[in-house]
Short mmCIF file of C-alpha atoms and ligand atoms in Angstrom, two decimals:
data_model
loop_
_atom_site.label_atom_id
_atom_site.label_comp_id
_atom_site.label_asym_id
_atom_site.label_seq_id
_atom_site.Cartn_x
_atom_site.Cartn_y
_atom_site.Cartn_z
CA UNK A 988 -13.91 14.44 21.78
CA UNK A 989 -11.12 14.83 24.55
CA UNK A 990 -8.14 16.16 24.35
CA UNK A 991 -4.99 13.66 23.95
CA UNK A 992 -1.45 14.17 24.74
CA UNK A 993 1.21 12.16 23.14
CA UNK A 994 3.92 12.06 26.06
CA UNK A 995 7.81 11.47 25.23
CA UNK A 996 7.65 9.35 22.34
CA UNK A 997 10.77 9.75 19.72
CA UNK A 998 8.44 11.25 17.28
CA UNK A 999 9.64 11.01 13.51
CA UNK A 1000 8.34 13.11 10.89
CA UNK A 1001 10.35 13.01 7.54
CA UNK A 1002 7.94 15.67 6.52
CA UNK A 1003 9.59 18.27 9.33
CA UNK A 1004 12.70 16.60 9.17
CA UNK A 1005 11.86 15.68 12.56
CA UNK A 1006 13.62 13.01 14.58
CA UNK A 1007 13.26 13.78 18.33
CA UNK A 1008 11.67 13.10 21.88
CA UNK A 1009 8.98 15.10 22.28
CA UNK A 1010 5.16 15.67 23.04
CA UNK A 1011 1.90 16.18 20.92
CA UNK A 1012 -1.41 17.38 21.80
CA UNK A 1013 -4.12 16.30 19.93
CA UNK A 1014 -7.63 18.38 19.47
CA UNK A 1015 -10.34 18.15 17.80
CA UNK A 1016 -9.50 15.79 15.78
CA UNK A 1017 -6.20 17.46 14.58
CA UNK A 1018 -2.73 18.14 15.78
CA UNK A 1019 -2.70 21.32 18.36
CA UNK A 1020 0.91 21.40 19.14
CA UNK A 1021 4.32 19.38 18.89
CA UNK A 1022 6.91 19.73 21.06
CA UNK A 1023 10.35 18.84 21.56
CA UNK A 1024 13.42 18.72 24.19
CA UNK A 1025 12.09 20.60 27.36
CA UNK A 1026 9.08 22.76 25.59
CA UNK A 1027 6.29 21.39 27.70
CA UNK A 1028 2.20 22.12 26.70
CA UNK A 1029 -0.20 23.94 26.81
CA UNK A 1030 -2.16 23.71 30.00
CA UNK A 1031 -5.60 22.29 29.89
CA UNK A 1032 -7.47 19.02 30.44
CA UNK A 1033 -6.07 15.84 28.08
CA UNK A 1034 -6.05 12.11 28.76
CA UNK A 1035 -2.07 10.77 28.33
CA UNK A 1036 -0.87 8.69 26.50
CA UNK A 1037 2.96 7.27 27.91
CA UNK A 1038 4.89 7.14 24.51
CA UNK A 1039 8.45 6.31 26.19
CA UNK A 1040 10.55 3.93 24.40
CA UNK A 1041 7.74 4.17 21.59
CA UNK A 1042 7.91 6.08 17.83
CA UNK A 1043 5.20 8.58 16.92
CA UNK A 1044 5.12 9.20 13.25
CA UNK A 1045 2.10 10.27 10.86
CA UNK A 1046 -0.36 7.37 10.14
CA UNK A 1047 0.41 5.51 7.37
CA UNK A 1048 -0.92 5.97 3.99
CA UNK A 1049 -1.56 2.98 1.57
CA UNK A 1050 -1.77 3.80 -1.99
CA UNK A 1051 -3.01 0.22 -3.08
CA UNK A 1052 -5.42 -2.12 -0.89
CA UNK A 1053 -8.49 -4.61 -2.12
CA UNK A 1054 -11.35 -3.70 0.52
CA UNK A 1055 -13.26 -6.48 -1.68
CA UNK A 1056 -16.30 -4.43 -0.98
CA UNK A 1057 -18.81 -4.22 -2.92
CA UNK A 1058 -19.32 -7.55 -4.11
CA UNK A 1059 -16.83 -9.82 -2.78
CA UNK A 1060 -17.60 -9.41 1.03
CA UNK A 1061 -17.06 -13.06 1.67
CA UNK A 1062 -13.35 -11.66 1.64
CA UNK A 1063 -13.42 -8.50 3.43
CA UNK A 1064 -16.14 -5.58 4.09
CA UNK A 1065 -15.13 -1.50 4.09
CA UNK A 1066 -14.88 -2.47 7.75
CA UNK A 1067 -13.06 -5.12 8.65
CA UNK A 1068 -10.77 -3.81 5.87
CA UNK A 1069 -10.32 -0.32 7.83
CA UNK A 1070 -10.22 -1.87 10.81
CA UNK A 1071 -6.76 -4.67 9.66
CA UNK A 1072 -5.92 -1.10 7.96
CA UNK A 1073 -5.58 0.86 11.70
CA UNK A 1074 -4.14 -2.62 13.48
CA UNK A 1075 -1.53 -1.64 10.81
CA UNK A 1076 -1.15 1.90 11.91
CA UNK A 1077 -2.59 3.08 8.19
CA UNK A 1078 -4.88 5.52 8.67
CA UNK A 1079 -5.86 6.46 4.94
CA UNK A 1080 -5.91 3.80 2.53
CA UNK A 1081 -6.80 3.95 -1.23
CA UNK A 1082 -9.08 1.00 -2.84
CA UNK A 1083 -8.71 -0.66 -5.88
CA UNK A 1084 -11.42 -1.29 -8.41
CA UNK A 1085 -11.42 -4.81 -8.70
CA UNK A 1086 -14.90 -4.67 -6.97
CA UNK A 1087 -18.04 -6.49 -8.43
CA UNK A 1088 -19.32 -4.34 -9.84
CA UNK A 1089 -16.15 -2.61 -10.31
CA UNK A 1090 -15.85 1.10 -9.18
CA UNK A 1091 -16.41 2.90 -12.93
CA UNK A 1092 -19.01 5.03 -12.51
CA UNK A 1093 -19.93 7.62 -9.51
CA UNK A 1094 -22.84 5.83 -7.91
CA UNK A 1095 -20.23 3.16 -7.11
CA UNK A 1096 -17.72 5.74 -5.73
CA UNK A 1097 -20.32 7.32 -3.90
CA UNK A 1098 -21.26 3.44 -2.02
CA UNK A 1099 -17.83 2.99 -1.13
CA UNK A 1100 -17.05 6.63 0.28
CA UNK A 1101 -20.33 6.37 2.17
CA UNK A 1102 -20.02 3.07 3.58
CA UNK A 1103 -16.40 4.32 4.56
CA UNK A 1104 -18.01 7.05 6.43
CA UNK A 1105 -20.46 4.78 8.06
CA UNK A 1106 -18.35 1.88 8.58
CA UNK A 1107 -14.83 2.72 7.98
CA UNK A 1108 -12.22 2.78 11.06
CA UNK A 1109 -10.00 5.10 8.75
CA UNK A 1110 -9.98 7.04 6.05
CA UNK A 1111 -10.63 5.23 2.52
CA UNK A 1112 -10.08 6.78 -1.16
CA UNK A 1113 -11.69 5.16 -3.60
CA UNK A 1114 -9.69 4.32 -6.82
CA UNK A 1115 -11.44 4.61 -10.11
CA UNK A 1116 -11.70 2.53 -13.05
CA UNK A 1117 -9.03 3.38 -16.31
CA UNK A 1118 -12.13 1.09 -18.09
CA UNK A 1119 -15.75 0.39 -18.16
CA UNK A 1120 -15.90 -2.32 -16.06
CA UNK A 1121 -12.24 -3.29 -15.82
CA UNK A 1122 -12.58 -4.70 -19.59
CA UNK A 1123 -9.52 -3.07 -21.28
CA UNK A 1124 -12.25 -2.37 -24.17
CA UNK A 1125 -13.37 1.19 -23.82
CA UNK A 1126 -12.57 4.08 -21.50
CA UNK A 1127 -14.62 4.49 -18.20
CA UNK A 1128 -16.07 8.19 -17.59
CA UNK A 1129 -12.94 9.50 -15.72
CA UNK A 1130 -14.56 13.16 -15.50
CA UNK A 1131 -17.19 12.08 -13.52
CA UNK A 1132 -15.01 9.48 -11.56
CA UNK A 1133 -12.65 12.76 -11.04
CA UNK A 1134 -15.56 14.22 -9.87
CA UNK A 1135 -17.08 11.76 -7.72
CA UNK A 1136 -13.38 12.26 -5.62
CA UNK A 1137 -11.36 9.03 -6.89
CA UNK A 1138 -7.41 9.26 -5.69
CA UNK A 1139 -6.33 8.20 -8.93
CA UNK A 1140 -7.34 5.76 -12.07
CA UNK A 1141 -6.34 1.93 -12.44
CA UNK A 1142 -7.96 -1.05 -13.79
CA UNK A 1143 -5.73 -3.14 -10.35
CA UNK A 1144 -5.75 -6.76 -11.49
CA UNK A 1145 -5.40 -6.46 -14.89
CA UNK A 1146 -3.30 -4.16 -17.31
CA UNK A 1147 -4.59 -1.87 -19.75
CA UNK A 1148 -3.35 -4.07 -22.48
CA UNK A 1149 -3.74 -1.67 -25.70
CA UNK A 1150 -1.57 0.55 -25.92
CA UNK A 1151 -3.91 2.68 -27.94
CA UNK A 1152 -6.49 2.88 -25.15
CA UNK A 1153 -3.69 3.61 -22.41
CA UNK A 1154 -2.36 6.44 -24.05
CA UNK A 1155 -5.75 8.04 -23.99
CA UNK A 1156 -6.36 7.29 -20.95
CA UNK A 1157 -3.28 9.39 -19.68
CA UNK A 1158 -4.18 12.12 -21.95
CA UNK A 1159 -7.44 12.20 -20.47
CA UNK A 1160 -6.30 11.78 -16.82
CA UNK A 1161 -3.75 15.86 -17.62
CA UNK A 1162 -7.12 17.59 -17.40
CA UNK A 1163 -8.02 15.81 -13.60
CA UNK A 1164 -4.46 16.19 -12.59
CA UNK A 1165 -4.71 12.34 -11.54
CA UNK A 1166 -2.16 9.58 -11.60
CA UNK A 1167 -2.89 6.53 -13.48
CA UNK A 1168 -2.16 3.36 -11.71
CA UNK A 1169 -0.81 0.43 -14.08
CA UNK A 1170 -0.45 -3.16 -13.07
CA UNK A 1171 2.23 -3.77 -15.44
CA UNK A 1172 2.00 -7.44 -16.43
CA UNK A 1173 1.89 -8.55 -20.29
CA UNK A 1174 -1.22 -10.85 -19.94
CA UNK A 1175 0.30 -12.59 -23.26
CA UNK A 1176 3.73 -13.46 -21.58
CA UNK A 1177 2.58 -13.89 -18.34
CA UNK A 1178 -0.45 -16.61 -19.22
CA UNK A 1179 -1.12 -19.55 -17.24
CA UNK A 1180 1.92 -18.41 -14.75
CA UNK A 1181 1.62 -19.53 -11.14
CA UNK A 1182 5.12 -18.02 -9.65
CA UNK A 1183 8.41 -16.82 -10.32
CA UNK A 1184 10.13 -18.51 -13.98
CA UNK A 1185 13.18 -20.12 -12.97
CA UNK A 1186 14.89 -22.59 -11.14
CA UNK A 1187 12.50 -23.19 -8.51
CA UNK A 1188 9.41 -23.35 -11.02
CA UNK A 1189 11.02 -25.32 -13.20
CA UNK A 1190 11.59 -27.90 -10.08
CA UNK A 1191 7.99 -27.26 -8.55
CA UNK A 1192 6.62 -28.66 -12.22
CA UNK A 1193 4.83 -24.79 -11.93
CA UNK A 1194 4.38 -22.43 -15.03
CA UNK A 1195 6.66 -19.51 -14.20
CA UNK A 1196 6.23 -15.77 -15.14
CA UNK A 1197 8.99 -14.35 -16.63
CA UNK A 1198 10.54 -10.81 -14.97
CA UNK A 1199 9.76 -9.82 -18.73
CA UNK A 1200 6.24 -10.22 -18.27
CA UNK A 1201 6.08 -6.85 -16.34
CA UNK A 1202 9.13 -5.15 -17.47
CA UNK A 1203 8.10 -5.16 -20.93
CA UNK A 1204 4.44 -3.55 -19.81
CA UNK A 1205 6.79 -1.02 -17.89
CA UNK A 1206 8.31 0.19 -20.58
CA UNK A 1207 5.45 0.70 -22.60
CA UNK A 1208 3.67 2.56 -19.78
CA UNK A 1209 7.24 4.81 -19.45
CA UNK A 1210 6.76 5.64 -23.28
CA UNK A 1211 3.40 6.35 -23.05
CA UNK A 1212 3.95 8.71 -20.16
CA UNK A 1213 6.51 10.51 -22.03
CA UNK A 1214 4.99 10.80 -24.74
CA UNK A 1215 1.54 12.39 -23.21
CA UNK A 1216 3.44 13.88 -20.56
CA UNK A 1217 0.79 12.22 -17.88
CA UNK A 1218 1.43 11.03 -14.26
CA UNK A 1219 2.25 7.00 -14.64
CA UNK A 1220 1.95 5.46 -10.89
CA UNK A 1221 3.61 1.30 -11.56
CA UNK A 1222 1.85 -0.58 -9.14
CA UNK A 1223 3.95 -3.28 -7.05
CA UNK A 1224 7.63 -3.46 -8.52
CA UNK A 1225 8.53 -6.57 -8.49
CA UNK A 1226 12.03 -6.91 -10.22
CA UNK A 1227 15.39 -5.68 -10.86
CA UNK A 1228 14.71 -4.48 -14.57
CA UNK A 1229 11.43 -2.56 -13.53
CA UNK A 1230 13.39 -0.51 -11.00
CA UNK A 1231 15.89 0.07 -13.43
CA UNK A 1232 13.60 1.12 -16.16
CA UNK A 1233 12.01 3.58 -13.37
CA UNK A 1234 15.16 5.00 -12.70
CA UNK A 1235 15.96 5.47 -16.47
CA UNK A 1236 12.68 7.10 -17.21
CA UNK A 1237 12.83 9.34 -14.17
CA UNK A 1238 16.44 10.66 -15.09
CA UNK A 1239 14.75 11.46 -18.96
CA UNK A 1240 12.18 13.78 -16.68
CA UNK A 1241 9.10 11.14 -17.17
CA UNK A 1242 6.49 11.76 -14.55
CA UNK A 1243 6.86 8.27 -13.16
CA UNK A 1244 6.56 6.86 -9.53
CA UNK A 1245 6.61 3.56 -8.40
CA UNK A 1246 5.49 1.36 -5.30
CA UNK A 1247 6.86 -1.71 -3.84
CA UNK A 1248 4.97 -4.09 -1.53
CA UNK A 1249 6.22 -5.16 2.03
CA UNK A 1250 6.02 -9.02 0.50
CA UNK A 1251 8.46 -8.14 -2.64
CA UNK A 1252 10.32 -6.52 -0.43
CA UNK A 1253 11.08 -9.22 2.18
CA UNK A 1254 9.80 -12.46 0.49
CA UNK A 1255 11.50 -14.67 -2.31
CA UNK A 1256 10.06 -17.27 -4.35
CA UNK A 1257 11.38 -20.00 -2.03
CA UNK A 1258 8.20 -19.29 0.09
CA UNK A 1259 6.35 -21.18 -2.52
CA UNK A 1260 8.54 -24.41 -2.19
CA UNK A 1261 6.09 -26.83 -0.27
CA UNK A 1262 3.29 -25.38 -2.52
CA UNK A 1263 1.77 -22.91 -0.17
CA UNK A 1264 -0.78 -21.25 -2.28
CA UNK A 1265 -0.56 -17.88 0.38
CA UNK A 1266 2.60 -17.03 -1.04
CA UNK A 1267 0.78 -17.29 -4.87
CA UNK A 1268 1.14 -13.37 -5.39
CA UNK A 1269 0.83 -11.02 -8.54
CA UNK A 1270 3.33 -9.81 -9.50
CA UNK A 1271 4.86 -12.90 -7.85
CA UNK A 1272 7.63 -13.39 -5.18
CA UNK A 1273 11.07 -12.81 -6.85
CA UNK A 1274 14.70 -13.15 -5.92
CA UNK A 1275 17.38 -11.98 -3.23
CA UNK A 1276 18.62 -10.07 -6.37
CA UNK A 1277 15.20 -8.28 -7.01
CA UNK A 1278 15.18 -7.32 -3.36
CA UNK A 1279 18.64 -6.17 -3.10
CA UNK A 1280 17.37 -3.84 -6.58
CA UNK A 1281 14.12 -2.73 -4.93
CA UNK A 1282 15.54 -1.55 -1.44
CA UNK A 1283 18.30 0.29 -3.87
CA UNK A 1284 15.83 1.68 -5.50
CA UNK A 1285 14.04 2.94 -2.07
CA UNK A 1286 17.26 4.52 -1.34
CA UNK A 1287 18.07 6.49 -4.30
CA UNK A 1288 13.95 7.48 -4.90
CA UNK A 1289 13.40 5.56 -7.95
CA UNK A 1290 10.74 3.45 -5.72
CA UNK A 1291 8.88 6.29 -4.22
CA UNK A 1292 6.75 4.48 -1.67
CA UNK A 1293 5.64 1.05 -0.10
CA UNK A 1294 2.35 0.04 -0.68
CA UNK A 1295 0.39 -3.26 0.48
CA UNK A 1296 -1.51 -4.48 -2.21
CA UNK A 1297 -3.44 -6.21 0.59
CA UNK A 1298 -5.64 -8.78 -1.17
CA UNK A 1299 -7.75 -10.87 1.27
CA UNK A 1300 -9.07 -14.01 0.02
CA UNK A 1301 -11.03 -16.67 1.76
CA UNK A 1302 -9.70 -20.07 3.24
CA UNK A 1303 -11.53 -21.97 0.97
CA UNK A 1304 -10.56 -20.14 -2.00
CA UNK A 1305 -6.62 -20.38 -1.09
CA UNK A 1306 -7.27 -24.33 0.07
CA UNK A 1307 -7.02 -26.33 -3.29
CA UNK A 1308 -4.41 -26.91 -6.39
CA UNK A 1309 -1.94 -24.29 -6.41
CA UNK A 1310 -3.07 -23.69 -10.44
CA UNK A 1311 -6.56 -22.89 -8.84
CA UNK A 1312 -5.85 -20.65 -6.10
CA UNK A 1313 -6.24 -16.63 -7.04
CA UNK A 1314 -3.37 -14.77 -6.08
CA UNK A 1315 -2.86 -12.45 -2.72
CA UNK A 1316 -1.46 -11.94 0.64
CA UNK A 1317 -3.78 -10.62 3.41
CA UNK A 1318 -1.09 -7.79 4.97
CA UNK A 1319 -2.22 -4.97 6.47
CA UNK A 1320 -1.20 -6.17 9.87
CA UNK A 1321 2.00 -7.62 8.90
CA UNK A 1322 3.50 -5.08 7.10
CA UNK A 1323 5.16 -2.60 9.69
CA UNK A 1324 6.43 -5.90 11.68
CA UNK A 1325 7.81 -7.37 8.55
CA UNK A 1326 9.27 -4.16 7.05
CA UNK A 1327 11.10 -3.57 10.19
CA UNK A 1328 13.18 -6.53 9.64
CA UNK A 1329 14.75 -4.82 7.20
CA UNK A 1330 15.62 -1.78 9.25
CA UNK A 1331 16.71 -4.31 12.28
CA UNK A 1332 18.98 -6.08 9.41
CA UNK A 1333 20.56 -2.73 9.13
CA UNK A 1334 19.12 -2.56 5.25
CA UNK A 1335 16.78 0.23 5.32
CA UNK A 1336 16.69 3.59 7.70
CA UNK A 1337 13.93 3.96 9.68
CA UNK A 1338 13.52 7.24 8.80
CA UNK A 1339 13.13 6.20 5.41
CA UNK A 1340 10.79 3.66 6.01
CA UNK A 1341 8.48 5.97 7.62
CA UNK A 1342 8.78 8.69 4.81
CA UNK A 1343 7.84 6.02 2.43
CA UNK A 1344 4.90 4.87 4.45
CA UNK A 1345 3.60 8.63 5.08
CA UNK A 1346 5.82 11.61 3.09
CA UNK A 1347 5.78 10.18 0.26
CA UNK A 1348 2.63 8.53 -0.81
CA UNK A 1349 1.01 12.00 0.52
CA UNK A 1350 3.40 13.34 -2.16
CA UNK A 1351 1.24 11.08 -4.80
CA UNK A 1352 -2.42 12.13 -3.51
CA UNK A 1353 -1.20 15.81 -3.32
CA UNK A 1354 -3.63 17.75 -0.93
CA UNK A 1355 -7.46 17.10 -2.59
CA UNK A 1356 -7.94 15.07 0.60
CA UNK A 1357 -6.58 17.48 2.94
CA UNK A 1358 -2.53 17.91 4.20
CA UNK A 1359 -1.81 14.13 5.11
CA UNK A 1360 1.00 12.37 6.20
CA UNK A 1361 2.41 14.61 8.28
CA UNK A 1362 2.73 15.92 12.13
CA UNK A 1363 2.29 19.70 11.24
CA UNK A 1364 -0.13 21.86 13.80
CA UNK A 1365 -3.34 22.44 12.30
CA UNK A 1366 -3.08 18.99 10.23
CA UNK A 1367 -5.13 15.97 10.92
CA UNK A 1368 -4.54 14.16 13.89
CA UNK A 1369 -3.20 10.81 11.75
CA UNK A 1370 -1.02 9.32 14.21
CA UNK A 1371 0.64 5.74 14.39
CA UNK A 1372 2.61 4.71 17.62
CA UNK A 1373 4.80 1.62 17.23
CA UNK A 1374 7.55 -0.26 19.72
CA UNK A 1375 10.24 -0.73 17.38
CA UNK A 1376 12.17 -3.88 19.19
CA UNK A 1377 8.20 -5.48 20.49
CA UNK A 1378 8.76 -8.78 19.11
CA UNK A 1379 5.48 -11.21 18.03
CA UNK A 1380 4.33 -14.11 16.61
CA UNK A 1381 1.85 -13.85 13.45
CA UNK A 1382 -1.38 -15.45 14.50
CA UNK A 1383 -3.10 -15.18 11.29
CA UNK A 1384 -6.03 -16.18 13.08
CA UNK A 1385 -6.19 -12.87 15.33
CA UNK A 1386 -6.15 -11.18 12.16
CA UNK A 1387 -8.80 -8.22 12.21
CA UNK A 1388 -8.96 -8.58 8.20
CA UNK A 1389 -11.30 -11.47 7.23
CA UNK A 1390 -8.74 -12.77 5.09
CA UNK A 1391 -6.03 -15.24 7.08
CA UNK A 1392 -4.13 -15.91 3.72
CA UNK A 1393 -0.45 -14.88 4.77
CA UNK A 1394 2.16 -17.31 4.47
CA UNK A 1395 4.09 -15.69 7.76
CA UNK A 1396 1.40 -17.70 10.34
CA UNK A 1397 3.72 -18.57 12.98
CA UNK A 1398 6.88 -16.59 12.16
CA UNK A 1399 8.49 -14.27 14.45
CA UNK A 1400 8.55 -10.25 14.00
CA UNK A 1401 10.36 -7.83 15.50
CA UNK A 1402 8.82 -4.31 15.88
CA UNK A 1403 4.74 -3.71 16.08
CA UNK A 1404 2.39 -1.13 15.53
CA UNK A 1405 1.28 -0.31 19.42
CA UNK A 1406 -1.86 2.11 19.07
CA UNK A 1407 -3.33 3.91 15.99
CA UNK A 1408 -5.14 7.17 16.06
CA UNK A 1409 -7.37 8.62 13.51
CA UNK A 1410 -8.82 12.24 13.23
CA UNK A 1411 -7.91 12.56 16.92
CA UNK A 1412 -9.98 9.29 18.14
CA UNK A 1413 -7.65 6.04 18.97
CA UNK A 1414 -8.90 3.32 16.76
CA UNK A 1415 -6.63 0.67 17.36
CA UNK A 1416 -4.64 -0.17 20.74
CA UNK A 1417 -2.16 -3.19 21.67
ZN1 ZN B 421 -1.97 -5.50 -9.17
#
């Protein structure tokens, strides 16, 4: 593997506190040395990489991603999955169970970490199963999925609708020292819904899901944390009360994070006016006022990190009734682009953008995988490289995923992810 040097980029590193010009060599498959101002390199024999006018930060780590593999490859396989993942400048990315079968016992774990290996243009950490099979009825074997290396437990999808069986499950998960994962949605509440409940569903003649339907979930999960004194991960905030409930628990000392998704984050349920069944999401696509509450919450840490909940489906799946289509936005490649609208709009710091694409989730794994998300010597050589003003059209069909079910085909981005590196080895370039 040769030698690579990273050549006057304005590298950013929220884990250093880092927000400079500089230079960084990369060896054998990890970071050799960062410099900054006039420090120049080591001698020695590197191909270059011109960085000027472009950010180097860590490669981006996605806590929540549907890889669809095994089972549902019509969607997306381990590899085109990694490879949308390092067109996105991720370079680890954690799976959800939804699989068929779903990933609830180690032979499972073992397909999807080996086929990552094999196949896999970046790193991928399997998620376990909170139950056998995904079927809210009886606990999966989380020792042996501990063992087996999953980044954390969550039945993705669905929620763990007894409470009973969730507040075992986070007394089980203290002895792995593993987050659970909740998709907080009351199915009860929530049945039948298609988008948003309000005004707009109301006029669309759609059955709406109330904000209730996943803050009341949240607040059970909250309790249940507190009470068993686990790690409770929310998957994909979606509304103003969640992040407030968050922010309540976290100020009791709860050990509860949260994620939001790029789509939440940018997207309101006006996107489904017209009926377009790629902007049929779970949680679905809220208000300016749920935004305006989420990127709030980004600011004061109550939402610890973004995450894509990329969820590739095929055209002919999303290409029917809006009632029939199953819910999902196929993101990896959009995300950056459309998360950097925000920071163009002046809403969100770049800096913080990056630390909650890369500090932050690495925060979540802690360091079972190895020291991620950061730019320090000796650390993998995880490296995104992005043009912040590049501006480009989505062409869902140049998509690497094999899912083309965004509902941004055709809309203009500003800011792109210009080259991805993995473990030292470019594996994605503009
Ligand atoms: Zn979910």
């Amino acid at each position: 593997m040769k030698s690579i040097l990273i050549k006057g980029a304005r590298i950013i590193d929220p884990s250093q506190k880092l927000d400079a010009v500089g230079s960084i060599l990369l060896a054998d498959g990890k970071i050799d040395w960062l410099g900054t101002g006039n420090q120049k390199p080591p001698a020695g024999d590197y191909d270059i990489i011109e960085a000027k006018n472009w950010i180097a930060a860590p490669g981006f780590i996605d806590l929540h991603c549907h890889l669809r593999d095994p089972g549902l490859e019509a969607k997306e396989t381990i590899a085109t999955g990694t490879l949308a993942a390092a067109h996105g400048g991720f370079t680890t990315v954690c799976c959800m169970p939804n699989t068929e079968p779903a990933i609830d016992n180690r032979s499972i774990v073992d397909y999807v970490k080996e086929k990552a290996s094999a196949e896999g243009a970046v790193r991928v950490l399997p998620i376990g199963c909170i139950t056998r099979g995904r079927k809210g009825e009886g606990l999966a074997d989380m020792g042996e999925l501990a063992a087996a290396g999953v980044a954390a437990f969550s039945d993705d999808g669905s929620p763990v609708m007894n409470s009973r069986l969730m507040r075992q499950a986070l007394d089980y998960s203290l002895a792995f020292g593993l987050p659970v994962i909740e998709h907080c949605e009351d199915k009860v509440l929530a049945e039948n819904g298609q988008m948003n409940e309000g005004i707009i569903s109301t006029r669309l003649g759609l059955q709406g899901i109330p904000a209730a339907a996943e803050e009341c979930m949240v607040a059970r999960d909250i309790a249940l944390a507190e009470l068993t004194g686990a790690r409770l991960h929310i998957a994909h905030v979606s509304t103003a009360g969640s992040v407030e409930l968050v922010r309540a628990g976290k100020k009791k000392g709860v050990r509860v994070t949260c994620e939001a998704t790029p789509h939440h984050l940018t997207l309101t349920e006006e996107k489904v006016m017209g009926y377009d069944t790629n902007a049929k999401v779970n949680p679905p696509l809220r208000t300016q006022k749920d935004i305006a509450a989420l990127i709030e919450g980004l600011k004061d840490g109550t939402v610890d990190v973004i995450a894509t909940d990329h969820a590739p489906h095929t055209a002919l799946e999303k290409q029917c009734e809006f009632a029939f289509a199953p819910f999902g936005i196929s993101i990896l490649e959009t995300a950056f682009g459309m998360l950097m609208g925000l920071v163009h709009a002046e809403k969100l710091d770049l800096n913080l953008l990056i630390s909650k694409m890369t500090l932050e989730p690495a925060r979540i794994l802690g360091e079972r995988f190895g020291k991620l998300g950061t730019l320090a010597a000796g650390c993998p050589a995880d490296i995104v490289l992005i043009n912040p003003d590049l501006e480009w059209t989505v062409d869902p069909a140049k998509f690497a995923s094999k899912g083309h079910n965004t509902p941004l085909g055709g809309t203009l981005l500003k800011g792109k992810v210009v080259a991805t590196i993995y473990q030292g080895t470019v594996v994605f370039k503009e």
